[in-house]
Structures are given as C-alpha cells and as structure tokens.
PDB file of C-alpha atoms in Angstrom:
ATOM      1  CA  LYS P 168      10.491  -3.979  23.455  1.00  0.00           C
ATOM      2  CA  LEU P 169      12.364  -0.710  23.793  1.00  0.00           C
ATOM      3  CA  PRO P 170      11.649   1.621  20.820  1.00  0.00           C
ATOM      4  CA  ILE P 171      14.660   2.576  18.698  1.00  0.00           C
ATOM      5  CA  LEU P 172      15.384   5.937  17.078  1.00  0.00           C
ATOM      6  CA  THR P 173      17.566   4.923  14.160  1.00  0.00           C
ATOM      7  CA  GLU P 174      20.475   6.729  12.571  1.00  0.00           C
ATOM      8  CA  GLY P 175      19.832   9.208   9.776  1.00  0.00           C
ATOM      9  CA  LYS P 176      17.614  12.172   8.985  1.00  0.00           C
ATOM     10  CA  ILE P 177      14.945  12.415  11.683  1.00  0.00           C
ATOM     11  CA  THR P 178      11.516  13.627  10.595  1.00  0.00           C
ATOM     12  CA  PRO P 179       8.673  14.914  12.788  1.00  0.00           C
ATOM     13  CA  GLN P 180       6.660  11.819  11.864  1.00  0.00           C
ATOM     14  CA  GLU P 181       9.470   9.484  12.927  1.00  0.00           C
ATOM     15  CA  LEU P 182      10.014  11.311  16.200  1.00  0.00           C
ATOM     16  CA  TYR P 183       6.278  11.210  16.934  1.00  0.00           C
ATOM     17  CA  ARG P 184       6.185   7.442  16.379  1.00  0.00           C
ATOM     18  CA  PHE P 185       9.229   7.081  18.650  1.00  0.00           C
ATOM     19  CA  GLU P 186       7.494   9.085  21.382  1.00  0.00           C
ATOM     20  CA  MET P 187       4.279   7.040  21.107  1.00  0.00           C
ATOM     21  CA  GLY P 188       6.324   3.842  21.194  1.00  0.00           C
ATOM     22  CA  CYS P 189       8.106   4.962  24.344  1.00  0.00           C
ATOM     23  CA  GLN P 190       4.838   5.770  26.090  1.00  0.00           C
ATOM     24  CA  THR P 191       3.445   2.354  25.193  1.00  0.00           C
ATOM     25  CA  TYR P 192       6.646   0.750  26.464  1.00  0.00           C
ATOM     26  CA  PHE P 193       6.375   2.640  29.765  1.00  0.00           C
ATOM     27  CA  ASP P 194       2.793   1.445  30.225  1.00  0.00           C
ATOM     28  CA  VAL P 195       3.625  -2.184  29.483  1.00  0.00           C
ATOM     29  CA  LYS P 196       6.765  -2.227  31.643  1.00  0.00           C
ATOM     30  CA  ASP P 197       5.195  -0.062  34.365  1.00  0.00           C
ATOM     31  CA  VAL P 198       7.924   2.568  34.140  1.00  0.00           C
ATOM     32  CA  THR P 199       6.471   5.491  36.095  1.00  0.00           C
ATOM     33  CA  LYS P 200       9.364   7.629  37.344  1.00  0.00           C
ATOM     34  CA  ASP P 201      10.520  10.475  35.096  1.00  0.00           C
ATOM     35  CA  ILE P 202      14.197   9.676  35.512  1.00  0.00           C
ATOM     36  CA  ASP P 203      13.644   6.048  34.528  1.00  0.00           C
ATOM     37  CA  GLN P 204      11.543   7.045  31.513  1.00  0.00           C
ATOM     38  CA  VAL P 205      14.167   9.504  30.295  1.00  0.00           C
ATOM     39  CA  ARG P 206      17.022   7.071  30.908  1.00  0.00           C
ATOM     40  CA  ARG P 207      15.328   4.305  28.907  1.00  0.00           C
ATOM     41  CA  THR P 208      14.417   6.736  26.143  1.00  0.00           C
ATOM     42  CA  MET P 209      18.080   7.714  25.889  1.00  0.00           C
ATOM     43  CA  ALA P 210      19.000   4.054  25.561  1.00  0.00           C
ATOM     44  CA  GLY P 211      16.810   3.775  22.459  1.00  0.00           C
ATOM     45  CA  ILE P 212      18.592   6.559  20.563  1.00  0.00           C
ATOM     46  CA  ARG P 213      20.993   5.191  17.924  1.00  0.00           C
ATOM     47  CA  ASP P 214      21.780   8.300  15.891  1.00  0.00           C
ATOM     48  CA  PRO P 215      25.430   9.300  16.613  1.00  0.00           C
ATOM     49  CA  ALA P 216      24.790  13.046  16.531  1.00  0.00           C
ATOM     50  CA  ILE P 217      21.859  12.788  18.935  1.00  0.00           C
ATOM     51  CA  ARG P 218      23.776  10.422  21.202  1.00  0.00           C
ATOM     52  CA  SER P 219      26.594  12.973  21.391  1.00  0.00           C
ATOM     53  CA  TRP P 220      24.071  15.617  22.380  1.00  0.00           C
ATOM     54  CA  VAL P 221      22.634  13.287  25.047  1.00  0.00           C
ATOM     55  CA  HIS P 222      26.111  12.557  26.395  1.00  0.00           C
ATOM     56  CA  SER P 223      27.000  16.256  26.595  1.00  0.00           C
ATOM     57  CA  ASN P 224      23.760  17.127  28.412  1.00  0.00           C
ATOM     58  CA  HIS P 225      23.280  13.886  30.317  1.00  0.00           C
ATOM     59  CA  ALA P 226      23.017  15.292  33.828  1.00  0.00           C
ATOM     60  CA  ARG P 227      20.581  18.050  32.883  1.00  0.00           C
ATOM     61  CA  LEU P 228      18.403  15.781  30.752  1.00  0.00           C
ATOM     62  CA  LEU P 229      17.958  13.319  33.616  1.00  0.00           C
ATOM     63  CA  THR P 230      16.276  16.059  35.658  1.00  0.00           C
ATOM     64  CA  LEU P 231      13.538  16.536  33.048  1.00  0.00           C
ATOM     65  CA  SER P 232      10.178  14.871  32.722  1.00  0.00           C
ATOM     66  CA  PHE P 233       9.657  12.661  29.686  1.00  0.00           C
ATOM     67  CA  ALA P 234       7.484  15.349  28.026  1.00  0.00           C
ATOM     68  CA  ASP P 235      10.131  18.036  28.550  1.00  0.00           C
ATOM     69  CA  PHE P 236      12.855  15.677  27.363  1.00  0.00           C
ATOM     70  CA  MET P 237      10.944  15.122  24.113  1.00  0.00           C
ATOM     71  CA  LYS P 238      10.585  18.890  23.654  1.00  0.00           C
ATOM     72  CA  ASP P 239      14.345  19.290  23.979  1.00  0.00           C
ATOM     73  CA  LEU P 240      14.892  16.354  21.642  1.00  0.00           C
ATOM     74  CA  ARG P 241      12.685  17.967  18.990  1.00  0.00           C
ATOM     75  CA  LYS P 242      14.612  21.219  19.262  1.00  0.00           C
ATOM     76  CA  ARG P 243      17.857  19.322  18.738  1.00  0.00           C
ATOM     77  CA  ALA P 244      16.786  16.859  16.053  1.00  0.00           C
ATOM     78  CA  LEU P 245      14.300  18.775  13.888  1.00  0.00           C
ATOM     79  CA  ASP P 246      14.524  21.860  11.708  1.00  0.00           C
ATOM     80  CA  THR P 247      13.671  25.143  13.388  1.00  0.00           C
ATOM     81  CA  ASP P 248      10.456  25.679  11.424  1.00  0.00           C
ATOM     82  CA  TRP P 249       9.255  22.075  11.367  1.00  0.00           C
ATOM     83  CA  GLU P 250       5.864  23.044  12.843  1.00  0.00           C
ATOM     84  CA  PHE P 251       5.196  25.419   9.945  1.00  0.00           C
ATOM     85  CA  ASP P 252       6.204  22.724   7.463  1.00  0.00           C
ATOM     86  CA  ILE P 253       3.632  20.370   8.986  1.00  0.00           C
ATOM     87  CA  ARG P 254       0.916  23.036   8.887  1.00  0.00           C
ATOM     88  CA  ARG P 255       1.804  23.842   5.294  1.00  0.00           C
ATOM     89  CA  GLU P 256       1.530  20.173   4.377  1.00  0.00           C
ATOM     90  CA  MET P 257      -1.896  20.042   6.011  1.00  0.00           C
ATOM     91  CA  MET P 258      -3.116  23.142   4.196  1.00  0.00           C
ATOM     92  CA  MET P 259      -1.796  21.938   0.840  1.00  0.00           C
ATOM     93  CA  SER P 260      -3.446  18.519   1.126  1.00  0.00           C
ATOM     94  CA  LYS P 261      -6.513  18.890  -1.108  1.00  0.00           C
ATOM     95  CA  TYR P 262      -9.130  16.185  -1.455  1.00  0.00           C
ATOM     96  CA  ILE P 263     -10.225  15.079  -4.923  1.00  0.00           C
ATOM     97  CA  LEU P 264     -12.577  12.231  -5.732  1.00  0.00           C
ATOM     98  CA  ASP P 265      -9.751  10.037  -7.022  1.00  0.00           C
ATOM     99  CA  LEU P 266      -8.481   9.703  -3.429  1.00  0.00           C
ATOM    100  CA  ASP P 267      -9.777   7.474  -0.665  1.00  0.00           C
ATOM    101  CA  PHE P 268     -11.449   9.942   1.690  1.00  0.00           C
ATOM    102  CA  GLN P 269     -10.762   8.064   4.928  1.00  0.00           C
ATOM    103  CA  ASN P 270      -7.031   7.825   4.215  1.00  0.00           C
ATOM    104  CA  TRP P 271      -6.900  11.492   3.259  1.00  0.00           C
ATOM    105  CA  ALA P 272      -8.687  12.629   6.422  1.00  0.00           C
ATOM    106  CA  ASP P 273      -6.653  10.304   8.659  1.00  0.00           C
ATOM    107  CA  ASN P 274      -3.443  11.753   7.243  1.00  0.00           C
ATOM    108  CA  ILE P 275      -4.433  15.333   8.108  1.00  0.00           C
ATOM    109  CA  VAL P 276      -5.633  14.357  11.583  1.00  0.00           C
ATOM    110  CA  GLY P 277      -2.388  12.443  12.111  1.00  0.00           C
ATOM    111  CA  LEU P 278      -0.293  15.442  11.098  1.00  0.00           C
ATOM    112  CA  ASN P 279      -2.188  17.547  13.616  1.00  0.00           C
ATOM    113  CA  CYS P 280      -1.345  15.005  16.331  1.00  0.00           C
ATOM    114  CA  ILE P 281       2.339  15.586  15.580  1.00  0.00           C
ATOM    115  CA  LEU P 282       1.793  19.267  16.393  1.00  0.00           C
ATOM    116  CA  ALA P 283       0.395  18.437  19.851  1.00  0.00           C
ATOM    117  CA  GLY P 284       2.127  20.479  22.521  1.00  0.00           C
ATOM    118  CA  THR P 285       3.100  23.257  20.094  1.00  0.00           C
ATOM    119  CA  ASP P 286       1.517  26.608  19.300  1.00  0.00           C
ATOM    120  CA  GLN P 287       0.696  25.415  15.784  1.00  0.00           C
ATOM    121  CA  VAL P 288      -1.722  22.610  16.693  1.00  0.00           C
ATOM    122  CA  TYR P 289      -5.323  22.976  15.472  1.00  0.00           C
ATOM    123  CA  ASP P 290      -8.179  22.684  17.932  1.00  0.00           C
ATOM    124  CA  ASP P 291     -11.206  20.642  16.842  1.00  0.00           C
ATOM    125  CA  LYS P 292     -13.010  23.653  15.392  1.00  0.00           C
ATOM    126  CA  GLY P 293      -9.992  24.782  13.416  1.00  0.00           C
ATOM    127  CA  LEU P 294      -9.316  21.268  12.177  1.00  0.00           C
ATOM    128  CA  LEU P 295     -12.912  20.891  10.966  1.00  0.00           C
ATOM    129  CA  GLU P 296     -12.643  24.198   9.105  1.00  0.00           C
ATOM    130  CA  LEU P 297      -9.389  23.089   7.484  1.00  0.00           C
ATOM    131  CA  LEU P 298     -10.796  19.721   6.430  1.00  0.00           C
ATOM    132  CA  GLY P 299     -13.868  21.367   4.932  1.00  0.00           C
ATOM    133  CA  ALA P 300     -11.872  24.018   3.095  1.00  0.00           C
ATOM    134  CA  ASN P 301      -9.629  21.366   1.535  1.00  0.00           C
ATOM    135  CA  LEU P 302     -12.510  19.410   0.007  1.00  0.00           C
ATOM    136  CA  GLU P 303     -13.182  19.306  -3.718  1.00  0.00           C
ATOM    137  CA  ASN P 304     -15.570  22.162  -4.573  1.00  0.00           C
ATOM    138  CA  ASP P 305     -18.691  20.150  -5.397  1.00  0.00           C
ATOM    139  CA  LEU P 306     -18.275  17.923  -2.360  1.00  0.00           C
ATOM    140  CA  ASN P 307     -17.644  20.946  -0.153  1.00  0.00           C
ATOM    141  CA  SER P 308     -20.907  22.507  -1.348  1.00  0.00           C
ATOM    142  CA  GLU P 309     -22.777  19.300  -0.620  1.00  0.00           C
ATOM    143  CA  VAL P 310     -21.235  19.025   2.849  1.00  0.00           C
ATOM    144  CA  ARG P 311     -22.324  22.572   3.690  1.00  0.00           C
ATOM    145  CA  SER P 312     -25.847  21.948   2.425  1.00  0.00           C
ATOM    146  CA  PRO P 313     -28.351  21.561   5.309  1.00  0.00           C
ATOM    147  CA  LYS P 314     -29.962  18.561   3.623  1.00  0.00           C
ATOM    148  CA  SER P 315     -26.722  16.580   3.957  1.00  0.00           C
ATOM    149  CA  GLN P 316     -26.998  16.734   7.758  1.00  0.00           C
ATOM    150  CA  VAL P 317     -23.259  16.412   8.320  1.00  0.00           C
ATOM    151  CA  ARG P 318     -22.499  16.315  12.036  1.00  0.00           C
ATOM    152  CA  THR P 319     -19.927  18.787  13.341  1.00  0.00           C
ATOM    153  CA  ASP P 320     -19.938  17.844  17.026  1.00  0.00           C
ATOM    154  CA  SER P 321     -16.704  15.855  16.650  1.00  0.00           C
ATOM    155  CA  ILE P 322     -13.973  15.110  14.126  1.00  0.00           C
ATOM    156  CA  LYS P 323     -14.946  11.429  14.091  1.00  0.00           C
ATOM    157  CA  ASN P 324     -18.604  12.091  13.254  1.00  0.00           C
ATOM    158  CA  TRP P 325     -17.747  14.696  10.617  1.00  0.00           C
ATOM    159  CA  VAL P 326     -15.316  12.347   8.878  1.00  0.00           C
ATOM    160  CA  GLU P 327     -17.836   9.510   8.999  1.00  0.00           C
ATOM    161  CA  ASP P 328     -20.618  11.591   7.415  1.00  0.00           C
ATOM    162  CA  VAL P 329     -18.434  13.201   4.763  1.00  0.00           C
ATOM    163  CA  ARG P 330     -16.900   9.843   3.867  1.00  0.00           C
ATOM    164  CA  ARG P 331     -20.398   8.590   3.071  1.00  0.00           C
ATOM    165  CA  LEU P 332     -20.999  11.544   0.745  1.00  0.00           C
ATOM    166  CA  ALA P 333     -17.564  11.206  -0.845  1.00  0.00           C
ATOM    167  CA  ASP P 334     -18.061   7.499  -1.514  1.00  0.00           C
ATOM    168  CA  THR P 335     -21.362   8.270  -3.227  1.00  0.00           C
ATOM    169  CA  GLU P 336     -19.727  10.928  -5.395  1.00  0.00           C
ATOM    170  CA  ARG P 337     -16.911   8.538  -6.280  1.00  0.00           C
ATOM    171  CA  ARG P 338     -19.406   5.913  -7.425  1.00  0.00           C
ATOM    172  CA  HIS P 339     -21.159   8.496  -9.597  1.00  0.00           C
ATOM    173  CA  LEU P 340     -17.834   9.535 -11.107  1.00  0.00           C
ATOM    174  CA  LYS P 341     -16.895   5.924 -11.779  1.00  0.00           C
ATOM    175  CA  ARG P 342     -20.185   5.308 -13.585  1.00  0.00           C
ATOM    176  CA  ALA P 343     -19.814   8.517 -15.595  1.00  0.00           C
ATOM    177  CA  ARG P 344     -16.335   7.504 -16.709  1.00  0.00           C
ATOM    178  CA  ALA P 345     -17.591   4.047 -17.632  1.00  0.00           C
ATOM    179  CA  HIS P 346     -20.384   5.583 -19.725  1.00  0.00           C
ATOM    180  CA  TRP P 347     -17.883   7.891 -21.385  1.00  0.00           C
ATOM    181  CA  ASP P 348     -15.532   5.022 -22.220  1.00  0.00           C
ATOM    182  CA  ASP P 349     -18.442   3.041 -23.625  1.00  0.00           C
ATOM    183  CA  TRP P 350     -19.538   6.024 -25.723  1.00  0.00           C
ATOM    184  CA  GLN P 351     -16.009   6.426 -27.073  1.00  0.00           C
ATOM    185  CA  GLN P 352     -15.834   2.765 -28.048  1.00  0.00           C
ATOM    186  CA  ARG P 353     -19.214   2.840 -29.778  1.00  0.00           C
ATOM    187  CA  THR P 354     -18.298   6.043 -31.593  1.00  0.00           C
ATOM    188  CA  ALA P 355     -15.014   4.545 -32.770  1.00  0.00           C
ATOM    189  CA  LYS P 356     -16.847   1.489 -34.088  1.00  0.00           C
ATOM    190  CA  ARG P 357     -19.340   3.662 -35.980  1.00  0.00           C
ATOM    191  CA  VAL P 358     -16.541   5.706 -37.518  1.00  0.00           C
ATOM    192  CA  ALA P 359     -14.665   2.550 -38.523  1.00  0.00           C
ATOM    193  CA  THR P 360     -17.801   1.031 -40.049  1.00  0.00           C
ATOM    194  CA  SER P 361     -18.623   4.221 -41.926  1.00  0.00           C
ATOM    195  CA  SER P 362     -15.065   4.451 -43.219  1.00  0.00           C
ATOM    196  CA  SER P 363     -15.044   0.856 -44.456  1.00  0.00           C
ATOM    197  CA  LEU P 364     -18.345   1.334 -46.277  1.00  0.00           C
ATOM    198  CA  SER P 365     -17.170   4.515 -47.987  1.00  0.00           C
ATOM    199  CA  ASP P 366     -14.023   2.743 -49.215  1.00  0.00           C
ATOM    200  CA  LYS P 367     -15.989   0.052 -51.091  1.00  0.00           C
ATOM    201  CA  PRO P 368     -16.174   0.625 -54.896  1.00  0.00           C
ATOM    202  CA  ARG P 369     -19.558   1.328 -56.437  1.00  0.00           C
ATOM    203  CA  PRO P 370     -20.979  -1.498 -58.595  1.00  0.00           C
ATOM    204  CA  PHE P 371     -21.593   0.798 -61.585  1.00  0.00           C
ATOM    205  CA  SER P 372     -19.438   3.689 -62.659  1.00  0.00           C
ATOM    206  CA  ASN P 373     -18.710   5.411 -65.944  1.00  0.00           C
ATOM    207  CA  SER P 374     -15.382   6.802 -66.977  1.00  0.00           C
ATOM    208  CA  THR P 375     -16.179  10.210 -65.544  1.00  0.00           C
ATOM    209  CA  ASN P 376     -16.998   8.767 -62.135  1.00  0.00           C
ATOM    210  CA  ALA P 377     -13.916   6.591 -62.277  1.00  0.00           C
ATOM    211  CA  PHE P 378     -11.787   9.623 -63.021  1.00  0.00           C
ATOM    212  CA  SER P 379     -13.406  11.615 -60.204  1.00  0.00           C
ATOM    213  CA  SER P 380     -12.946   8.753 -57.761  1.00  0.00           C
ATOM    214  CA  THR P 381      -9.312   8.378 -58.748  1.00  0.00           C
ATOM    215  CA  HIS P 382      -8.791  12.112 -58.468  1.00  0.00           C
ATOM    216  CA  ARG P 383     -10.329  12.195 -54.980  1.00  0.00           C
ATOM    217  CA  THR P 384      -8.268   9.199 -53.877  1.00  0.00           C
ATOM    218  CA  ASN P 385      -5.059  10.741 -55.126  1.00  0.00           C
ATOM    219  CA  SER P 386      -5.877  14.036 -53.460  1.00  0.00           C
ATOM    220  CA  PHE P 387      -6.664  12.297 -50.190  1.00  0.00           C
ATOM    221  CA  SER P 388      -3.439  10.271 -50.382  1.00  0.00           C
ATOM    222  CA  ALA P 389      -1.450  13.404 -51.060  1.00  0.00           C
ATOM    223  CA  ALA P 390      -2.970  15.076 -48.038  1.00  0.00           C
ATOM    224  CA  ASN P 391      -2.107  12.084 -45.889  1.00  0.00           C
ATOM    225  CA  THR P 392       1.426  11.964 -47.264  1.00  0.00           C
ATOM    226  CA  SER P 393       1.977  15.608 -46.448  1.00  0.00           C
ATOM    227  CA  GLY P 394       0.977  14.899 -42.828  1.00  0.00           C
ATOM    228  CA  THR P 395      -1.737  17.549 -42.725  1.00  0.00           C
ATOM    229  CA  SER P 396      -5.209  17.099 -41.272  1.00  0.00           C
ATOM    230  CA  LEU P 397      -8.302  19.230 -41.308  1.00  0.00           C
ATOM    231  CA  ARG P 398      -9.225  21.117 -38.166  1.00  0.00           C
ATOM    232  CA  ALA P 399     -12.519  20.367 -36.502  1.00  0.00           C
ATOM    233  CA  PRO P 400     -15.131  23.138 -36.417  1.00  0.00           C
ATOM    234  CA  THR P 401     -15.072  25.664 -33.589  1.00  0.00           C
ATOM    235  CA  LEU P 402     -16.700  24.500 -30.365  1.00  0.00           C
ATOM    236  CA  THR P 403     -20.194  25.753 -29.725  1.00  0.00           C
ATOM    237  CA  GLY P 404     -21.217  27.191 -26.395  1.00  0.00           C
ATOM    238  CA  GLU P 405     -23.123  24.019 -25.571  1.00  0.00           C
ATOM    239  CA  GLU P 406     -20.086  21.856 -26.352  1.00  0.00           C
ATOM    240  CA  LYS P 407     -17.849  24.006 -24.147  1.00  0.00           C
ATOM    241  CA  ASP P 408     -20.300  23.731 -21.248  1.00  0.00           C
ATOM    242  CA  LEU P 409     -20.506  19.960 -21.742  1.00  0.00           C
ATOM    243  CA  LEU P 410     -16.712  19.585 -21.668  1.00  0.00           C
ATOM    244  CA  ASP P 411     -16.400  21.747 -18.552  1.00  0.00           C
ATOM    245  CA  LYS P 412     -19.143  19.798 -16.786  1.00  0.00           C
ATOM    246  CA  HIS P 413     -17.432  16.465 -17.453  1.00  0.00           C
ATOM    247  CA  GLN P 414     -13.843  17.603 -16.758  1.00  0.00           C
ATOM    248  CA  GLY P 415     -13.001  17.547 -20.449  1.00  0.00           C
ATOM    249  CA  CYS P 416     -10.355  19.157 -22.616  1.00  0.00           C
ATOM    250  CA  ARG P 417     -11.314  21.837 -25.138  1.00  0.00           C
ATOM    251  CA  ARG P 418      -8.358  20.895 -27.308  1.00  0.00           C
ATOM    252  CA  CYS P 419      -8.790  17.154 -27.892  1.00  0.00           C
ATOM    253  CA  ARG P 420     -12.512  17.418 -26.996  1.00  0.00           C
ATOM    254  CA  LYS P 421     -12.597  14.333 -24.793  1.00  0.00           C
ATOM    255  CA  PHE P 422     -14.247  13.939 -21.406  1.00  0.00           C
ATOM    256  CA  TYR P 423     -12.494  13.043 -18.122  1.00  0.00           C
ATOM    257  CA  THR P 424      -9.032  13.426 -19.604  1.00  0.00           C
ATOM    258  CA  GLY P 425      -7.189  14.574 -16.491  1.00  0.00           C
ATOM    259  CA  HIS P 426      -5.688  17.515 -18.395  1.00  0.00           C
ATOM    260  CA  ARG P 427      -6.729  20.851 -19.864  1.00  0.00           C
ATOM    261  CA  ALA P 428      -6.177  22.493 -23.233  1.00  0.00           C
ATOM    262  CA  SER P 429      -3.486  24.724 -21.735  1.00  0.00           C
ATOM    263  CA  ASP P 430      -1.411  21.656 -20.810  1.00  0.00           C
ATOM    264  CA  ALA P 431      -0.697  20.999 -24.516  1.00  0.00           C
ATOM    265  CA  LYS P 432      -0.727  17.238 -23.935  1.00  0.00           C
ATOM    266  CA  CYS P 433      -2.994  16.522 -26.868  1.00  0.00           C
ATOM    267  CA  ASP P 434      -3.928  17.665 -30.359  1.00  0.00           C
ATOM    268  CA  PHE P 435      -7.090  18.879 -32.034  1.00  0.00           C
ATOM    269  CA  PRO P 436      -9.374  16.187 -33.478  1.00  0.00           C
ATOM    270  CA  ASP P 437      -9.411  15.521 -37.221  1.00  0.00           C
ATOM    271  CA  ALA P 438     -12.409  17.102 -38.927  1.00  0.00           C
ATOM    272  CA  ARG P 439     -12.855  14.028 -41.131  1.00  0.00           C
ATOM    273  CA  THR P 440     -13.731  11.829 -38.154  1.00  0.00           C
ATOM    274  CA  TYR P 441     -14.997  14.448 -35.722  1.00  0.00           C
ATOM    275  CA  LYS P 442     -18.524  14.155 -34.372  1.00  0.00           C
ATOM    276  CA  PRO P 443     -20.242  17.035 -32.536  1.00  0.00           C
ATOM    277  CA  LEU P 444     -20.422  16.526 -28.770  1.00  0.00           C
ATOM    278  CA  THR P 445     -23.814  15.709 -27.326  1.00  0.00           C
TER     279      THR P 445
END
C-alpha cells in the first residue's frame, strides 16, 4: 500500500518513517525507475502546503532521484536547524536505572538513523562514545572497567553487553528499595508499639506522680495544639554518607526518595519519633 504523508506539522521522525515506507513499497511493487518512484511518492503527500510546493516544482522534481527528492522535501517541510535539534535530543537523553536500557538505546540509535545523509550523523565510533557518555555514572564506570569485557566492535554487541550490566544493576536497585521499604514498615511498627506502651497508665501512682503525668500530658497537648514539633538532631557524617549512598534526602532523611533537600518537597523528621540512621 502506498505510504501517506498526512496533513499537519511534519516532524523529522514522521518524514523518516514516510521515506522508509516508500522504499519498502518500491521493493514490493518492483518500482525501480527514479521518475516512477518520485511520482508515486508525490501521490502519497496529503499536506496542502507540501502539495502546493510539489505542484509548483513538478517538472523539476520529476528529474530527481528518490534520494534527492527526499532531500528537497526535508528542506521544504522541516525547520532549518532540524538536524541540530535531533543531535541535541540525542545528547540530552541520559540513561538512569529506572529506564529500560534497550528502549533507551534503540531510541538514540533510531534518532541517528534520521540524520543519515546529513553532516550531523554519528559514525559508529561517535555513537558509541555518545551512548557511553550518557550512561548513569556508576554504570558508566562499570562499562569502562576491563573486567566487564564490554565489546566495542559494533553498536549491536555494545548494547547487548551493557544491557546485561544495566539489568543486573536494576535488579540490585529493586532489591535495595524493597529492603528500604521493609525497614520503614518495621520501624513504623516499632514506633507505634512503643508509643502505645508509653500511653498506658502505670498500675501504681501517688498524687505527685499523677500531677506530674497530668502536667506532662497537658504540656504535650499544648505543643500539639500549637502545631510545633521538635527538630531532629543534626546529621552525623556517617548518616550523610549513608543518605548519599542510597539516593536519600538530607531533609526528610529517607532513602530512595527521588528528590533532594534543596527541592523543598518534604519536611524535617520529628525528634520525638526520629531514629538514627544505620
């Protein structure tokens, strides 16, 4: 079936898919002559502005090869600096362990395919360097380690080897988060149990103790009513290192939070329930 270039804003990705579709169509229908390929490609264009351009340049366009026709079509349909936008997107695409590595790598390789035939396309060496530079720091260090034995003879082999390492790191991260969640739940249960035990009245008390207990209760209630809470003690060096190692927040003092203290998305823990980090 003849590929169709629909009406609307045309992106480099859409134009690339249209070009690949046309080439597949030519192979299936055995369309070999340049003039026939260009003529059928024109027939698949539905955007009014592009059709007007085709109509105005019809005679000249029919003298071009399919490859040259597509170059002219890109000049007409895409923004002037579209190649730089694609390269920028590739350079800004950073891999973190929350992403599926294969999908991430395929996306960058696919963007480079769109640049084929332009001065901005990466060769295999440059693409490998870009992929490596965009890896999460710990994974990048592991990839560059000789013991990892990551193959660099082709993009396919490099992606295959690094995907194996990334999947291992993702499993480790998943287990670490599960352990952290379990620790949080157990800590919350201990705090709740301790709180319920401390609230129980003592079996024997004299008037002095009763007065002191009442005084403490009233003071505590007043503090709660006023909305104030005690600040937890200052973090020790060991606690700071532990939070940094497990992607924690120095403000709320929780691990694997997805934010930092500077984001101001959390509050300091209450000193009455705070437990030192271990």
